[in-house]
Coordinates of C-alpha atoms in Angstrom, one line a residue:
M1 CA 91.7 27.7 -51.9
A2 CA 94.4 30.5 -52.9
K3 CA 93.8 33.8 -51.5
Q4 CA 92.6 36.5 -53.3
S5 CA 93.0 40.6 -53.5
E6 CA 91.1 41.8 -50.5
V7 CA 88.7 44.6 -50.6
K8 CA 86.2 45.8 -48.2
L9 CA 83.1 44.0 -49.6
T10 CA 79.6 45.7 -49.7
K11 CA 77.0 45.5 -51.6
T12 CA 78.1 47.4 -54.3
V13 CA 81.2 45.7 -54.5
V14 CA 79.3 41.9 -54.5
D15 CA 77.3 43.2 -56.7
A16 CA 79.8 44.0 -59.2
A17 CA 82.0 40.9 -58.9
E18 CA 81.7 39.0 -62.4
P19 CA 81.7 35.1 -62.8
R20 CA 85.4 33.5 -64.2
A21 CA 86.3 30.2 -66.0
K22 CA 87.5 29.0 -62.3
R23 CA 85.3 29.9 -58.7
Y24 CA 87.2 32.7 -56.8
V25 CA 87.0 34.6 -53.6
L26 CA 86.7 38.2 -52.4
W27 CA 88.1 38.1 -49.3
D28 CA 87.0 41.3 -46.7
S29 CA 89.9 43.6 -45.6
D30 CA 87.9 44.8 -42.7
T31 CA 86.9 41.2 -41.2
K32 CA 89.8 38.8 -41.1
G33 CA 88.4 35.2 -43.1
F34 CA 85.6 36.7 -44.0
G35 CA 84.9 36.2 -47.7
V36 CA 82.3 35.8 -50.7
R37 CA 82.9 33.2 -53.6
I38 CA 81.5 33.8 -56.9
G39 CA 81.0 30.6 -58.7
V40 CA 81.1 30.0 -62.4
S41 CA 77.6 30.0 -63.2
G42 CA 77.4 33.6 -61.0
V43 CA 76.5 32.2 -57.3
K44 CA 77.5 34.5 -54.8
T45 CA 78.0 32.6 -51.3
F46 CA 79.7 34.2 -47.8
I47 CA 82.2 32.0 -46.4
V48 CA 84.1 32.2 -43.5
K49 CA 87.5 30.1 -42.5
Y50 CA 89.4 30.2 -39.5
L51 CA 92.2 27.6 -37.3
A52 CA 90.4 25.2 -35.5
E53 CA 91.6 24.3 -31.7
G54 CA 92.0 27.5 -30.8
G55 CA 94.5 28.3 -33.7
G56 CA 98.4 27.6 -33.4
R57 CA 100.8 26.4 -36.9
S58 CA 99.5 22.9 -36.4
A59 CA 95.7 23.7 -36.6
P60 CA 93.4 23.0 -39.0
Q61 CA 92.1 25.5 -41.3
R62 CA 88.4 25.0 -41.7
F63 CA 86.2 26.9 -44.4
F64 CA 82.1 27.8 -43.2
T65 CA 79.2 28.3 -45.6
I66 CA 77.6 31.5 -44.2
G67 CA 74.7 31.5 -46.6
Q68 CA 74.3 32.6 -50.5
F69 CA 73.9 36.8 -50.8
G70 CA 71.0 38.1 -52.0
P71 CA 68.7 36.3 -49.3
L72 CA 71.4 37.6 -46.6
T73 CA 73.0 41.0 -47.1
V74 CA 76.7 41.8 -47.0
E75 CA 76.5 43.3 -43.1
L76 CA 74.8 40.4 -41.5
A77 CA 77.1 38.0 -43.3
R78 CA 79.8 39.5 -41.6
K79 CA 78.0 39.6 -38.1
R80 CA 78.0 36.1 -38.2
A81 CA 81.4 35.4 -39.5
K82 CA 82.4 37.7 -36.5
E83 CA 80.6 34.8 -34.2
I84 CA 82.2 32.3 -36.1
V85 CA 85.6 33.1 -35.7
A86 CA 85.6 34.4 -32.1
S87 CA 83.8 31.1 -31.5
A88 CA 86.7 29.4 -33.0
L89 CA 89.6 31.2 -30.9
M90 CA 87.9 30.2 -27.5
G91 CA 88.5 26.5 -28.6
K92 CA 85.5 25.4 -30.5
D93 CA 84.9 24.2 -34.0
P94 CA 81.7 25.4 -35.8
V95 CA 82.3 23.1 -38.8
S96 CA 82.3 20.3 -36.6
E97 CA 79.9 21.2 -34.7
R98 CA 77.8 21.8 -37.8
N99 CA 78.1 18.5 -39.0
A100 CA 77.7 16.6 -35.9
K101 CA 74.4 18.4 -35.6
R102 CA 73.3 17.6 -39.4
K103 CA 73.8 13.9 -38.7
E104 CA 70.9 14.6 -36.5
M105 CA 68.8 16.1 -38.9
R106 CA 65.3 14.9 -40.0
M107 CA 64.7 14.3 -43.6
S108 CA 62.4 17.7 -43.9
A109 CA 65.0 19.3 -42.4
L110 CA 67.8 18.0 -45.2
I111 CA 65.0 18.8 -48.0
D112 CA 64.7 22.7 -46.9
L113 CA 68.9 22.8 -46.9
Y114 CA 68.7 21.0 -50.2
E115 CA 66.1 23.5 -51.5
A116 CA 68.2 26.6 -49.7
E117 CA 71.9 25.0 -51.6
G118 CA 71.9 21.9 -53.3
C119 CA 69.3 22.3 -56.4
F120 CA 72.1 22.8 -59.0
I121 CA 73.0 20.4 -61.7
Q122 CA 75.1 17.0 -61.2
R123 CA 76.2 16.0 -64.2
G124 CA 76.7 17.2 -67.7
K125 CA 77.7 20.2 -69.5
R126 CA 75.7 22.4 -67.3
Q127 CA 77.5 20.6 -64.0
G128 CA 77.6 23.1 -61.2
Q129 CA 75.1 25.6 -62.6
P130 CA 71.8 26.0 -60.8
M131 CA 68.6 24.8 -62.3
K132 CA 66.4 26.3 -64.1
P133 CA 63.3 28.4 -61.7
L134 CA 60.8 25.6 -63.3
T135 CA 63.0 22.6 -62.6
K136 CA 63.6 23.4 -59.0
Q137 CA 60.2 24.1 -58.3
Y138 CA 58.9 20.8 -59.6
T139 CA 61.7 19.1 -58.0
I140 CA 61.0 20.8 -54.5
A141 CA 57.7 20.1 -55.0
R142 CA 58.1 16.2 -55.5
L143 CA 59.9 15.8 -52.4
R144 CA 57.8 18.0 -50.3
H145 CA 54.7 16.0 -51.9
H146 CA 55.9 12.3 -51.5
V147 CA 59.3 12.1 -49.4
V148 CA 57.9 14.4 -46.5
P149 CA 55.0 12.5 -45.8
L150 CA 56.6 9.1 -45.8
L151 CA 60.5 9.5 -44.8
G152 CA 60.1 13.3 -43.4
S153 CA 60.3 12.3 -39.5
K154 CA 63.6 9.7 -40.2
R155 CA 67.2 10.9 -39.0
V156 CA 68.9 11.2 -42.5
T157 CA 71.5 8.9 -41.1
E158 CA 69.0 6.2 -40.5
I159 CA 67.8 5.6 -43.8
G160 CA 69.0 2.9 -45.6
A161 CA 68.5 1.0 -48.9
A162 CA 65.3 -0.9 -47.9
D163 CA 63.8 2.1 -46.4
I164 CA 64.1 3.6 -50.0
E165 CA 62.9 0.5 -51.7
R166 CA 60.1 0.8 -49.3
F167 CA 59.6 4.6 -50.2
F168 CA 59.8 3.5 -54.1
R169 CA 56.7 0.9 -53.6
D170 CA 54.5 3.1 -51.9
V171 CA 54.6 6.1 -54.0
E172 CA 54.2 3.3 -57.4
A173 CA 51.2 2.0 -55.3
G174 CA 49.8 5.8 -54.8
K175 CA 50.0 6.1 -51.2
T176 CA 51.1 9.5 -51.3
A177 CA 48.7 10.7 -54.3
K178 CA 45.9 13.4 -53.1
N179 CA 44.0 15.7 -55.0
E180 CA 42.9 18.3 -52.2
K181 CA 41.1 21.8 -52.7
T182 CA 43.9 24.5 -51.4
G183 CA 41.5 27.5 -52.2
P184 CA 39.4 29.5 -55.0
R185 CA 40.1 27.2 -58.3
T186 CA 43.2 26.1 -56.7
R187 CA 44.3 22.2 -56.0
I188 CA 46.8 20.4 -55.5
I189 CA 46.8 17.2 -57.4
V190 CA 49.7 14.2 -56.5
K191 CA 49.8 11.5 -59.0
G192 CA 51.5 8.2 -57.6
G193 CA 52.4 5.5 -59.8
N194 CA 55.6 4.4 -61.4
G195 CA 56.7 7.1 -63.1
A196 CA 56.2 9.5 -60.3
A197 CA 58.3 6.8 -58.1
R198 CA 61.2 7.0 -60.5
K199 CA 61.1 10.6 -60.9
V200 CA 61.4 11.0 -56.7
F201 CA 63.4 8.4 -56.3
R202 CA 65.8 10.7 -58.9
D203 CA 65.6 13.3 -57.0
L204 CA 65.9 11.7 -54.0
S205 CA 69.2 10.1 -54.8
A206 CA 70.7 13.8 -56.0
V207 CA 69.1 14.7 -52.3
F208 CA 71.5 12.1 -50.5
S209 CA 74.5 12.7 -53.4
F210 CA 74.6 16.5 -51.8
A211 CA 74.2 15.3 -48.2
K212 CA 77.2 12.6 -48.7
R213 CA 79.0 15.9 -50.1
H214 CA 78.8 17.9 -47.5
E215 CA 79.7 15.0 -45.1
I216 CA 75.7 14.4 -43.7
V217 CA 75.8 11.0 -44.7
A218 CA 78.7 8.6 -45.0
A219 CA 77.0 6.6 -48.2
N220 CA 73.8 7.2 -50.8
P221 CA 71.0 4.5 -49.9
C222 CA 69.4 5.5 -53.2
E223 CA 72.5 3.6 -55.0
K224 CA 72.0 -0.2 -53.4
A225 CA 68.4 0.1 -53.4
V226 CA 66.8 -2.2 -55.7
V227 CA 64.0 -0.5 -58.2
N228 CA 63.2 -0.1 -61.3
K229 CA 65.3 2.9 -62.2
S230 CA 65.0 3.1 -65.7
D231 CA 62.5 5.0 -67.9
N232 CA 59.5 3.2 -69.8
K233 CA 60.8 5.4 -72.7
R234 CA 57.7 6.5 -75.0
T235 CA 58.2 5.3 -78.6
R236 CA 54.5 6.3 -79.7
F237 CA 54.8 8.8 -82.7
L238 CA 52.3 9.7 -85.5
T239 CA 52.1 8.3 -88.8
L240 CA 51.7 10.5 -91.9
E241 CA 48.3 9.7 -92.0
E242 CA 47.8 10.7 -88.3
V243 CA 49.2 14.0 -89.0
S244 CA 46.5 14.6 -91.7
R245 CA 43.8 14.0 -88.9
L246 CA 45.6 16.1 -87.0
G247 CA 46.2 18.5 -89.7
A248 CA 42.1 18.6 -90.3
A249 CA 41.1 18.5 -87.0
C250 CA 43.1 22.2 -86.1
D251 CA 41.1 23.5 -89.3
A252 CA 37.9 22.3 -87.8
L253 CA 38.4 23.8 -84.7
E254 CA 39.7 27.0 -86.1
A255 CA 36.4 27.4 -88.2
E256 CA 34.6 26.9 -85.1
G257 CA 36.5 29.8 -83.5
V258 CA 38.7 28.2 -81.1
N259 CA 41.8 30.4 -80.2
I260 CA 44.0 30.7 -83.6
K261 CA 47.2 31.1 -81.3
A262 CA 46.8 27.8 -79.8
L263 CA 46.2 25.9 -83.5
N264 CA 49.2 27.7 -84.6
I265 CA 51.5 26.8 -81.8
T266 CA 49.9 23.2 -82.0
R267 CA 51.3 23.0 -86.3
L268 CA 54.0 24.6 -85.2
W269 CA 54.9 21.7 -82.4
V270 CA 54.6 19.1 -85.5
L271 CA 56.5 21.4 -88.1
T272 CA 59.8 21.6 -85.8
G273 CA 59.8 19.3 -83.1
C274 CA 60.5 22.0 -80.5
R275 CA 59.6 21.1 -77.1
R276 CA 56.1 22.4 -75.8
N277 CA 57.3 25.6 -74.4
E278 CA 59.9 26.6 -76.9
I279 CA 57.1 27.5 -79.2
A280 CA 54.6 28.5 -76.5
E281 CA 57.2 31.0 -75.0
L282 CA 58.8 32.2 -78.6
K283 CA 60.0 35.8 -78.8
W284 CA 60.4 37.7 -82.1
D285 CA 64.0 38.4 -81.5
E286 CA 64.6 34.3 -81.3
V287 CA 63.0 34.0 -84.7
D288 CA 65.5 34.3 -87.9
L289 CA 63.4 34.1 -90.7
E290 CA 66.0 35.4 -93.2
N291 CA 68.2 32.1 -92.1
A292 CA 65.6 30.0 -91.8
L293 CA 66.6 29.5 -87.9
L294 CA 65.3 29.7 -84.5
V295 CA 67.6 31.0 -81.9
L296 CA 66.9 30.1 -78.6
D297 CA 68.0 32.1 -75.8
D298 CA 67.2 29.1 -73.3
S299 CA 66.1 25.8 -73.7
K300 CA 66.2 22.5 -72.0
T301 CA 69.6 22.4 -72.9
G302 CA 70.8 25.8 -72.9
K303 CA 71.2 28.2 -76.1
S304 CA 70.6 26.6 -78.8
I305 CA 69.7 26.8 -82.8
R306 CA 67.3 25.3 -84.9
P307 CA 66.7 24.8 -88.5
L308 CA 63.6 26.2 -89.9
C309 CA 61.6 24.0 -92.6
L310 CA 59.9 26.4 -95.2
A311 CA 56.2 25.6 -94.0
A312 CA 57.1 26.7 -90.4
A313 CA 58.9 30.0 -91.8
T314 CA 55.7 30.1 -94.2
L315 CA 53.2 30.3 -91.0
L316 CA 55.4 32.5 -88.7
K317 CA 55.8 35.1 -91.3
G318 CA 51.7 34.9 -91.5
V319 CA 51.6 35.7 -87.5
E320 CA 50.7 39.4 -86.6
K321 CA 52.9 40.6 -84.2
V322 CA 51.4 42.5 -81.1
D323 CA 52.4 46.1 -79.9
D324 CA 54.0 46.2 -76.6
T325 CA 55.2 42.6 -76.3
D326 CA 58.2 40.4 -77.9
Y327 CA 55.9 37.5 -77.9
V328 CA 55.4 35.5 -80.9
F329 CA 52.1 33.8 -78.9
P330 CA 51.4 36.7 -76.3
A331 CA 48.6 36.2 -73.5
D332 CA 45.3 37.8 -74.3
E333 CA 45.4 39.4 -71.3
G334 CA 48.6 40.8 -68.9
D335 CA 52.1 40.4 -70.3
S336 CA 53.0 37.0 -70.4
Y337 CA 53.1 34.2 -73.7
F338 CA 49.7 32.3 -74.4
Q339 CA 49.1 29.4 -71.7
G340 CA 45.8 28.3 -72.8
T341 CA 47.1 25.0 -75.0
K342 CA 46.3 22.9 -71.8
N343 CA 42.5 23.5 -72.3
I344 CA 42.6 23.5 -76.1
W345 CA 45.0 20.4 -76.7
P346 CA 42.3 17.8 -75.8
K347 CA 40.1 19.1 -77.8
I348 CA 42.4 18.7 -80.9
V349 CA 43.3 15.2 -80.5
K350 CA 39.5 14.3 -79.7
K351 CA 38.3 15.7 -82.8
A352 CA 41.8 14.2 -84.4
E353 CA 40.8 10.6 -82.5
L354 CA 44.2 10.4 -81.5
P355 CA 43.8 9.3 -77.8
G356 CA 46.8 9.4 -75.4
V357 CA 48.7 11.8 -77.7
T358 CA 50.2 14.2 -75.9
P359 CA 52.2 17.6 -77.6
H360 CA 55.7 15.6 -77.0
T361 CA 54.4 13.0 -79.2
L362 CA 54.9 15.8 -82.1
R363 CA 58.4 15.8 -81.1
H364 CA 58.8 12.3 -81.5
T365 CA 57.0 12.6 -84.9
V366 CA 60.0 14.8 -86.2
G367 CA 62.6 12.4 -85.0
A368 CA 60.7 9.5 -86.4
T369 CA 59.9 10.9 -89.8
A370 CA 63.5 11.9 -90.0
T371 CA 65.2 8.9 -89.0
S372 CA 62.9 7.0 -91.1
N373 CA 63.8 9.1 -93.9
G374 CA 67.0 8.1 -94.2
E375 CA 67.6 11.6 -92.6
A376 CA 71.8 11.2 -90.7
L377 CA 71.4 10.9 -87.0
A378 CA 73.5 14.1 -86.9
L379 CA 71.0 16.2 -88.7
T380 CA 68.1 14.6 -86.7
G381 CA 69.7 15.8 -83.9
A382 CA 70.3 19.3 -85.5
I383 CA 66.8 19.5 -86.0
L384 CA 65.8 18.5 -82.5
G385 CA 68.1 20.5 -80.9
H386 CA 69.8 17.2 -78.7
A387 CA 72.9 18.6 -76.4
N388 CA 75.1 15.7 -77.5
L389 CA 74.9 16.7 -81.0
R390 CA 75.0 20.7 -80.5
S391 CA 78.4 20.9 -82.1
T392 CA 77.0 20.0 -85.6
M393 CA 74.6 23.7 -85.3
I394 CA 78.4 25.2 -86.0
Y395 CA 77.3 25.4 -89.3
A396 CA 74.0 26.6 -88.9
H397 CA 74.9 30.3 -90.2
V398 CA 76.3 28.8 -93.5
Q399 CA 74.8 29.5 -96.5
H400 CA 73.6 25.9 -97.5
D401 CA 73.5 24.9 -94.2
P402 CA 72.9 20.9 -94.2
S403 CA 70.8 21.1 -90.9
V404 CA 68.4 23.6 -93.1
K405 CA 68.4 21.1 -96.0
A406 CA 67.3 18.5 -93.4
A407 CA 64.7 20.0 -92.0
N408 CA 63.2 21.1 -95.5
R409 CA 63.1 17.6 -96.3
V410 CA 61.6 16.2 -92.7
G411 CA 59.3 19.6 -93.0
R412 CA 58.1 18.8 -96.7
R413 CA 56.3 15.4 -95.7
I414 CA 54.9 16.6 -92.3
A415 CA 53.3 19.7 -94.2
S416 CA 52.0 17.7 -96.8
A417 CA 50.5 15.6 -94.2
L418 CA 49.0 18.5 -91.8
A419 CA 47.8 20.2 -94.7
G420 CA 45.5 16.8 -96.0
E421 CA 47.7 15.9 -99.2
V422 CA 48.5 12.1 -97.6
K423 CA 46.9 8.8 -98.6
P424 CA 44.6 7.3 -96.0
V425 CA 45.4 4.0 -94.9
C426 CA 42.3 2.6 -96.6
G427 CA 44.3 3.8 -99.8
K428 CA 42.0 6.5 -101.0
R429 CA 43.4 10.3 -101.3
R430 CA 41.2 12.3 -98.4
K431 CA 39.8 15.5 -100.3
R432 CA 39.6 18.5 -98.1
A433 CA 37.8 21.5 -99.3
D434 CA 40.4 24.2 -98.7
P435 CA 44.0 22.6 -98.3
I436 CA 46.3 24.9 -96.6
P437 CA 49.2 26.0 -99.1
I438 CA 52.2 25.1 -97.4
M439 CA 53.9 23.8 -100.8
K440 CA 54.0 22.8 -104.3
A441 CA 53.8 19.3 -104.7
A442 CA 57.0 17.3 -106.7
P443 CA 56.5 16.1 -110.0
E444 CA 54.7 12.3 -109.7
R445 CA 57.8 9.9 -109.6
P446 CA 58.9 7.8 -112.8
A447 CA 58.2 4.3 -112.4
L448 CA 62.0 3.4 -113.1
L449 CA 63.1 5.3 -109.8
P450 CA 62.5 4.1 -106.3
D451 CA 60.8 6.6 -103.6
A452 CA 64.4 7.4 -102.0
E453 CA 66.3 8.2 -105.5
W454 CA 63.4 10.1 -106.4
D455 CA 62.8 12.1 -103.5
A456 CA 66.7 12.5 -103.5
L457 CA 66.8 13.7 -107.5
T458 CA 64.3 15.9 -106.5
E459 CA 66.3 17.5 -103.9
L460 CA 69.1 18.5 -106.4
A461 CA 66.5 19.9 -109.0
M462 CA 65.5 22.6 -106.0
L463 CA 69.0 24.0 -106.0
P464 CA 69.6 27.2 -108.2
A465 CA 71.9 27.3 -110.5
G466 CA 74.7 29.0 -108.8
E467 CA 74.8 27.1 -106.1
T468 CA 78.0 24.5 -105.2
G469 CA 75.6 21.5 -104.6
F470 CA 74.0 19.8 -102.2
L471 CA 76.1 18.7 -99.5
A472 CA 75.7 15.2 -98.0
S473 CA 77.2 11.6 -97.4
A474 CA 79.4 10.9 -100.0
S475 CA 77.9 7.2 -99.6
D476 CA 74.5 8.1 -99.3
P477 CA 72.8 5.3 -101.5
A478 CA 70.0 7.0 -103.0
F479 CA 72.6 9.5 -104.5
L480 CA 75.4 7.1 -105.8
M481 CA 72.4 5.1 -107.6
L482 CA 71.2 8.7 -109.3
A483 CA 74.8 8.9 -109.8
K484 CA 75.0 5.2 -111.4
R485 CA 71.9 6.3 -113.6
S486 CA 73.6 9.4 -114.8
F487 CA 71.1 11.5 -113.0
A488 CA 73.1 13.1 -110.8
E489 CA 77.2 13.5 -110.1
C490 CA 79.3 14.6 -107.2
Q491 CA 82.1 16.4 -106.3
P492 CA 84.3 16.6 -103.0
G493 CA 83.5 17.9 -99.7
P494 CA 84.9 19.1 -97.2
N495 CA 86.2 15.7 -95.6
G496 CA 86.0 12.2 -97.1
A497 CA 82.5 11.2 -95.8
L498 CA 80.9 14.2 -97.6
A499 CA 80.4 15.4 -101.0
W500 CA 78.7 18.0 -103.1
W501 CA 76.0 16.6 -105.0
R502 CA 74.3 18.1 -108.2
I503 CA 71.7 16.9 -110.6
T504 CA 72.8 16.4 -114.3
S505 CA 71.2 17.6 -117.7
V506 CA 70.1 13.8 -118.1
G507 CA 68.4 14.3 -114.6
K508 CA 67.1 17.4 -115.7
I509 CA 65.6 15.9 -118.5
L510 CA 63.7 13.2 -116.6
I511 CA 62.3 16.1 -114.2
D512 CA 60.9 18.1 -117.0
T513 CA 59.2 15.2 -118.5
Q514 CA 57.5 14.3 -115.5
A515 CA 56.3 17.6 -114.4
E516 CA 55.3 17.5 -118.3
R517 CA 53.0 14.7 -118.0
R518 CA 51.9 15.6 -114.7
A519 CA 50.6 19.0 -116.2
A520 CA 48.9 17.4 -119.1
A521 CA 47.6 14.6 -116.9

């Protein structure tokens, strides 16, 4: 670690230290070896360096982590640094002594240490950044409720793969499950089962990886444990007929006087594919109705831009802003966001006869609707805000953003279903007394065109006259067939894979003819 410029460390100096592209150290000019390390994420940690074995040219240099700034003040950290340096001058090696002591550490103490120093992202684009507060809270809770009761008294160096396998089976069998009253209107509910076992296994593996990096253990026993590490990924999604039932249930509950905030949050879940709290915690400064975007400041994958379909934008335009709060759906009492969906959601799924469906199922529904209707995976990822496809959102502010158009195509189908404009499974059109006016229906499809081609043609027909065209794949089967039938034409796009598609005069005649027939009928 290269030596940086020295300055007298004070609270003001440490507070003002900004993170850089690489972590760096501010060394104290008063106490030799004492400094504060500023990480890329902005976390500030006090350290001290010294020469072991009493000093000398051949003595190894050690770095001792004292603690994080915040819980620990500059003066207390400086005092501890002086003690460590003095101990080293007397021939002791505080780092080696600490490591030796840690090897005798019990599992419960390791979890305490992990909570204080180890709750950081270990992989991916956010590697090295601290866990989000709620993620950290849930992680530590799982470790304390499952690991501490079963392994807490064991020394960390004594735990092997067999212990991990036994621990996994015990959690899976519900040995740590409990439902205890802790106070007025408060309970601790800990669930066992396969899902709980897999989650806490991943948490425990992260704890041992942390211990391995800090030389507390020689190996991570979770790596050799033979357990079911893979998730049973949920593939449940709603058909459009089921979305129609969900919409009818929301309408019926609204008529019964159920809180409109919960119902509108539910409608936005299924129209946008956003995660539960991305809508519940939505703020007005994250809503860009002019460009049909949600600009989320802090999603699961960090800052994220999502395209808004017309139906979702229309719903948001109808939400009345509340003074003295930036939340789109503020709490009925207090300064937070509305959190009553957990009580109303069971009523919605019961009335819609959709047992087992969760809010996350609605996110799967948007993804399934998009891919089943031929949307490119990149555009589907842009709609859902997947981390590995965030680069596609670079073009989110372009006037004719393809991801917004994709969101509109998907949103139109879902919005139609949500409004009850979908044929039920039995084949009869379901009639509603007061349908939600979210969108106008397209002209009826002529017999000579398949559904995919007609949908593509109506999409082209919606383009204003002055636009360049619709940017889509140059090899899109539906558009290629339209071109073959002389209903569409294309111009080269920004690269060989994309093309600008426009409707021809022949295609316009077909659209107009079908619209006239429908009007006459």
